[in-house]
Structures are given as structure tokens and as C-alpha cells.
Short mmCIF file of C-alpha atoms in Angstrom, two decimals:
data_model
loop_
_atom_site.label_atom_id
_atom_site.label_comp_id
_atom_site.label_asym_id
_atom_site.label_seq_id
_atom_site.Cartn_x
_atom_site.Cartn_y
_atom_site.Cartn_z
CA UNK V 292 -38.91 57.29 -60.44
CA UNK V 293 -36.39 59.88 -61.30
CA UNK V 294 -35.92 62.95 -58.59
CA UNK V 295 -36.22 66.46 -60.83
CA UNK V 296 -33.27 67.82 -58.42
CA UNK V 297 -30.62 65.63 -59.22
CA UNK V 298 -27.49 67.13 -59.89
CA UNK V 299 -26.45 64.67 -63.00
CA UNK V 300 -22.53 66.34 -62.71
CA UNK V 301 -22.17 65.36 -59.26
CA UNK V 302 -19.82 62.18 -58.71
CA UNK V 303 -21.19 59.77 -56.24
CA UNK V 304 -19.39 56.61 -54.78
CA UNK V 305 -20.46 53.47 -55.43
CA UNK V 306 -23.56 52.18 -53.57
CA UNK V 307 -22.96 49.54 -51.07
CA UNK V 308 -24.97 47.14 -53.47
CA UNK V 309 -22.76 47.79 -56.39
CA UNK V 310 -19.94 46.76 -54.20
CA UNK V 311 -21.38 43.45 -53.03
CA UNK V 312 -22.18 42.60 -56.51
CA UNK V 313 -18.22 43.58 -57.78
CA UNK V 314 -17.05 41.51 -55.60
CA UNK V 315 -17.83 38.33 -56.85
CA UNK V 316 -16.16 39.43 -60.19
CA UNK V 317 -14.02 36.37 -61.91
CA UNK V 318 -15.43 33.73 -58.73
CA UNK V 319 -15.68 30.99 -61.12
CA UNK V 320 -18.80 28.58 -59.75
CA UNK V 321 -17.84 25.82 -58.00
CA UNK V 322 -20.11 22.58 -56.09
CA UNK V 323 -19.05 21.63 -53.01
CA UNK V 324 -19.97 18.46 -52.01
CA UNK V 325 -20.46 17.65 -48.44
CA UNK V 326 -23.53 16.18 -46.47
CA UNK V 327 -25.93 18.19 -44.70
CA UNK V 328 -25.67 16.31 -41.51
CA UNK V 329 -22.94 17.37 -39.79
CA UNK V 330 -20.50 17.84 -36.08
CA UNK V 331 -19.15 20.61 -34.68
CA UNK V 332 -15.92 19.69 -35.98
CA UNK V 333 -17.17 18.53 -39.57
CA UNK V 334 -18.72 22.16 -39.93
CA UNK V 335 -15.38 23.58 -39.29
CA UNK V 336 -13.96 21.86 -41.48
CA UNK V 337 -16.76 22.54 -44.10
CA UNK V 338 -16.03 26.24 -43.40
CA UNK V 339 -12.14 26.07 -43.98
CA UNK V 340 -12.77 24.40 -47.13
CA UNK V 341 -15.19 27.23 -47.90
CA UNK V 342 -12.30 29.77 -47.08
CA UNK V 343 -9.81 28.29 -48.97
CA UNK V 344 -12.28 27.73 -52.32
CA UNK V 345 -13.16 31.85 -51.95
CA UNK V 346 -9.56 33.00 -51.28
CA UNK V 347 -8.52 31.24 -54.74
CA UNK V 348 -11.55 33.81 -55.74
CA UNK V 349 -14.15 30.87 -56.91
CA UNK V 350 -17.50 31.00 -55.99
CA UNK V 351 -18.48 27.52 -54.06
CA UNK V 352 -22.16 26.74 -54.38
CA UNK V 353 -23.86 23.88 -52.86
CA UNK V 354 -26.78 21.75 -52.07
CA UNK V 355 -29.45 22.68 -50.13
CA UNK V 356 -27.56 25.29 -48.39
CA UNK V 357 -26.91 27.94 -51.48
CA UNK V 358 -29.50 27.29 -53.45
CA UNK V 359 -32.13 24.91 -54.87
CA UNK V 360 -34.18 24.27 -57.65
CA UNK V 361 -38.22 22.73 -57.35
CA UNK V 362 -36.84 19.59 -58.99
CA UNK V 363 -35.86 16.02 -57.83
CA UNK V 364 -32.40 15.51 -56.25
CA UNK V 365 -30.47 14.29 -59.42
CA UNK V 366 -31.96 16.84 -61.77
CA UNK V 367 -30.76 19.21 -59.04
CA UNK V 368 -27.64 17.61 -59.15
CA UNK V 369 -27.00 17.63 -62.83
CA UNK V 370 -28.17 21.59 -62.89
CA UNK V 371 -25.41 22.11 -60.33
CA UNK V 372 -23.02 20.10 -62.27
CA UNK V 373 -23.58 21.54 -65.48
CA UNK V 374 -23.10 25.46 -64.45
CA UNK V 375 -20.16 24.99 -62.46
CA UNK V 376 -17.07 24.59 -63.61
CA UNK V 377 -15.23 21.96 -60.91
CA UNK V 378 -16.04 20.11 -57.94
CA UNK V 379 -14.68 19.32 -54.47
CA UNK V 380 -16.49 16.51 -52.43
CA UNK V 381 -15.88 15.24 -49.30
CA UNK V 382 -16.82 12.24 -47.76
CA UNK V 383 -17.50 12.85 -43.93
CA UNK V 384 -18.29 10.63 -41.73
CA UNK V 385 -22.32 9.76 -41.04
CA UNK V 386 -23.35 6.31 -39.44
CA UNK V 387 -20.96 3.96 -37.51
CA UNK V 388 -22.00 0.64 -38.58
CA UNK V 389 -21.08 -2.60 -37.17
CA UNK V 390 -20.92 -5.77 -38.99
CA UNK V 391 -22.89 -9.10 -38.72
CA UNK V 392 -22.72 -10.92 -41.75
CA UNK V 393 -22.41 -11.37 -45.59
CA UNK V 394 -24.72 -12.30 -48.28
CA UNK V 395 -23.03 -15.92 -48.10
CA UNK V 396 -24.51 -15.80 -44.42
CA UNK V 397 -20.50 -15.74 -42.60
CA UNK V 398 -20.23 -14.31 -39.39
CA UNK V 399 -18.15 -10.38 -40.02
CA UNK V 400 -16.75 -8.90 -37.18
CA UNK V 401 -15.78 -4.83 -36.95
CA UNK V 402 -17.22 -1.49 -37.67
CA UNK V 403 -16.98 1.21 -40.30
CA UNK V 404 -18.26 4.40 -40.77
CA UNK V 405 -20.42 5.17 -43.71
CA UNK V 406 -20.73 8.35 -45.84
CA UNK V 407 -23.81 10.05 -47.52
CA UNK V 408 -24.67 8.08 -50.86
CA UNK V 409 -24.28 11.49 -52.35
CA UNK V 410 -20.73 11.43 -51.56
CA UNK V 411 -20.85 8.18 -54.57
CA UNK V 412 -23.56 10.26 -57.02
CA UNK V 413 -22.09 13.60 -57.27
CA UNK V 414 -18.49 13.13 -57.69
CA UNK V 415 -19.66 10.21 -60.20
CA UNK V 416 -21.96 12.86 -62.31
CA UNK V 417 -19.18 15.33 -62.39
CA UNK V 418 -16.42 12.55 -63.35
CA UNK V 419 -18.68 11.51 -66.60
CA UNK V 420 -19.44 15.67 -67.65
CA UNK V 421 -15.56 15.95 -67.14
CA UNK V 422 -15.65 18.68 -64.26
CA UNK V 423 -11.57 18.75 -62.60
CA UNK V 424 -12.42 17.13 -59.10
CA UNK V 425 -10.77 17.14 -55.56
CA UNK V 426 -12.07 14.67 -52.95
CA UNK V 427 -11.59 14.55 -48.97
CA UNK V 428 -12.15 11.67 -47.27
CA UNK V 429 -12.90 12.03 -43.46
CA UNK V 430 -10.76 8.90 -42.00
CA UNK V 431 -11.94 5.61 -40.94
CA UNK V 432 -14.92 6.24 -43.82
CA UNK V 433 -15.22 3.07 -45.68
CA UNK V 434 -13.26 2.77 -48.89
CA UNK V 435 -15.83 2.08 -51.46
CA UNK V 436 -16.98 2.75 -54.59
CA UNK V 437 -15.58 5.90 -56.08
CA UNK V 438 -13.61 6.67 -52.74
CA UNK V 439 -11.64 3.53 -53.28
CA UNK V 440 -7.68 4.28 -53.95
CA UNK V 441 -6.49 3.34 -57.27
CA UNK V 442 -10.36 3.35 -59.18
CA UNK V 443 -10.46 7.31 -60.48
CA UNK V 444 -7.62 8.77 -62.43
CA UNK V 445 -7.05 11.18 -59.20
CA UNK V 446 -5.83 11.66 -55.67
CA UNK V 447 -7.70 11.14 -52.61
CA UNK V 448 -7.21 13.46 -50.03
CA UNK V 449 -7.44 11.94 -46.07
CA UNK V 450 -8.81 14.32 -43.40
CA UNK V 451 -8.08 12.96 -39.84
CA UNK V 452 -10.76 14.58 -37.47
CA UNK V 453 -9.32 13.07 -34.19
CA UNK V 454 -5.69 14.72 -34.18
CA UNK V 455 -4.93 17.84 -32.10
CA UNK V 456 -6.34 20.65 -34.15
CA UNK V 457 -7.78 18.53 -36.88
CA UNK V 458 -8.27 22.07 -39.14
CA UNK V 459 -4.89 23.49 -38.96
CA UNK V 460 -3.04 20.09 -39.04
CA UNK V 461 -4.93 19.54 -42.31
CA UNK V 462 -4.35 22.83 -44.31
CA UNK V 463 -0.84 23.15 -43.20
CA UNK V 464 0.05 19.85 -45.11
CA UNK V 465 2.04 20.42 -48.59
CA UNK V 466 -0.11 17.66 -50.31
CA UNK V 467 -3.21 19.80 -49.69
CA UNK V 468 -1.54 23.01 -50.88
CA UNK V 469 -0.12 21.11 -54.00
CA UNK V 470 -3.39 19.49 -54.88
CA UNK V 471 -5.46 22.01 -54.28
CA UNK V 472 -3.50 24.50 -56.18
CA UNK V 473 -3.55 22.41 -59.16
CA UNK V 474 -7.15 21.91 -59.08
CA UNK V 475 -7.59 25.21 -58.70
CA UNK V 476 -5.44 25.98 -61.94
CA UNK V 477 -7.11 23.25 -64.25
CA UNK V 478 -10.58 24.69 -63.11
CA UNK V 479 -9.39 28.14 -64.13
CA UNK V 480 -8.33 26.84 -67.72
CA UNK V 481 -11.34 24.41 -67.91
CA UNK V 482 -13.15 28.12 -67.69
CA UNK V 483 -11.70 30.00 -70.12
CA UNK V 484 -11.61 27.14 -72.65
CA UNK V 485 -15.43 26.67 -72.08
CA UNK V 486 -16.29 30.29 -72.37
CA UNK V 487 -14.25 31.20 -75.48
CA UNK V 488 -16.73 32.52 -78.58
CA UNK V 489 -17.93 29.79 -81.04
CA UNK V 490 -16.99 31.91 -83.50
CA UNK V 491 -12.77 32.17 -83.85
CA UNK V 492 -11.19 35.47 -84.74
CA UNK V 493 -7.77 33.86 -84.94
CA UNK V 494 -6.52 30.99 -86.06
CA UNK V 495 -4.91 28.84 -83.10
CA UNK V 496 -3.78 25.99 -85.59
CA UNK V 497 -0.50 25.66 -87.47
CA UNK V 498 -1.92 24.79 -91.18
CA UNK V 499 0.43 22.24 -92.75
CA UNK V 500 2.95 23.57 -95.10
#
């Protein structure tokens, strides 16, 4: 309801709501990947990534954490997938597994670490719908599946948790800043292509002569 003694010439600053919501202005939605299960040093890491994706001014949104929808996981998955506009997933370390045998019944010896089978759904979805991707593997995670070198038409990224300040060691390395800043640059265009008008004003095409 509208206050009769409002001065309507009076200028007034911007509300502190107003402000929150102007500052998400051009964050382009992005999923992060990562599972929910994780160590101190895994949720630092998580965080950094975080950091970086908002300082590039996109908008990282994930699963369970940001939001989620009353549906199963993969229709929650392909929601995400579908409004957001590129991914990064990363592939942390979950269960330490040793082995015992194979299906021909021969004796294995050695132990891995496994990821979340999320870590082999998501980047997969976003792959086929064509979303620009950029996947960290924690090391010593087995090399399977989508994470193995050489299958995707992409780089894999290696994060060593067990150096001397695993963060900083990590985000200091040029690969990361070259990678990440083309990601960052085809998820920008990927944007703008996908939100030009159906309708064309101008003609973009050289017509043959």
C-alpha cells in the first residue's frame, strides 16, 4: 500500500535489495559439477573453483546445494543442463578401493580411488546438448570412462591434493589460467549466439554475386 506523504520528487538511493539483485547482471549460469561428499581440503578447493567461476562474472549453480527441483536425479540433471550455458566438473576423490579380482576370476593386486558416478552422467549429458566443458580430476582417481585421456575432444585438468598448498599450487599454474580462460570465452559466445532473436534484422550472410 502506497503512503499519502510521499514526496514523489525526492531522489532516493537504491534499496539494498535492488543492489543484490544488480549484481548478478551478465553472470551467465553455469553447473558445477562436484560431489556432495566432501574433505576439508576438497571443499576448499570446491570454493576456489567457485571464486574463480564468479570473478569471470558467471553465475555457478549446482546440485543439491543451489537449488533443486521435486524431480528424479537425471530430470534434475537435464533441467540444469539445459538452462545453463557451460559446465565444469570435477572428479574428486570418494572411496579407496582395493582390488581382488576380475570377471575372468585372476587374482588383481592395488588400489584406486573412485569418483561419484555423477562425475560420468553429467559431463556425459552436457557433452551430447553441446555445453563448452572443463573437467578436474582430483589425482590418483581412476581413469575411466569419460575421465580417460584421449576419449573427449578436450583437456583434462589434474588437481594434486597432497602437495604443499594444494589450492594455490593449482591456480597459479598457466595451464589452468589458459584453459580456463578459454572456456570461459567459448561459454560467453555460446551465450550470445543462443540468445540472439529468431527473428534477424540484418543480414549476417554474404549473398552470392
Amino acid at each position: 500500500m502506497i503512503e499519502a506523504n510521499i514526496n514523489y520528487s525526492e531522489y532516493t538511493e537504491p534499496t539494498a535489495l535492488m543492489k543484490e539483485a544488480s549484481s548478478l547482471l551478465f553472470r551467465i549460469p553455469v553447473f558445477l559439477s562436484h560431489p556432495s561428499r566432501l574433505n576439508s581440503v576438497q571443499q576448499m578447493f570446491v570454493d576456489a573453483i567457485i571464486m574463480q567461476i564468479r570473478e569471470a562474472l558467471l553465475f555457478p549453480r549446482t546440485l543439491p546445494i543451489s537449488e533443486q527441483y521435486p524431480e528424479t536425479p537425471l530430470t534434475n540433471i537435464r533441467r540444469m543442463i539445459l538452462s545453463s550455458y557451460g559446465m565444469v566438473a570435477l572428479n574428486l576423490r570418494q572411496r579407496n578401493v582395493s582390488f581382488i579380482e576380475n570377471n575372468l576370476n585372476q587374482p588383481l593386486v592395488g588400489t584406486t580411488w573412485e569418483g561419484s558416478p555423477f562425475a560420468q552422467i553429467e559431463p556425459a549429458m552436457a557433452y551430447q546438448y553441446g555445453l563448452p566443458l572443463l573437467l578436474i580430476r582430483e589425482t590418483g582417481v581412476e581413469q575411466n570412462g569419460i575421465w580417460s585421456f584421449g576419449i573427449g575432444p578436450f583437456l583434462l585438468l589434474e588437481w594434486d591434493s597432497t602437495v604443499p598448498d594444494p589450492i594455490t599450487s593449482f591456480f597459479s599454474k598457466n595451464d589452468w589460467k589458459s584453459i580456463f580462460q578459454n572456456w570461459v570465452g567459448q561459454v560467453r559466445n555460446g551465450y550470445y549466439i543462443q540468445t540472439e532473436p529468431p527473428y534477424q534484422y540484418s543480414c549476417s550472410k554474404q549473398l552470392d554475386s
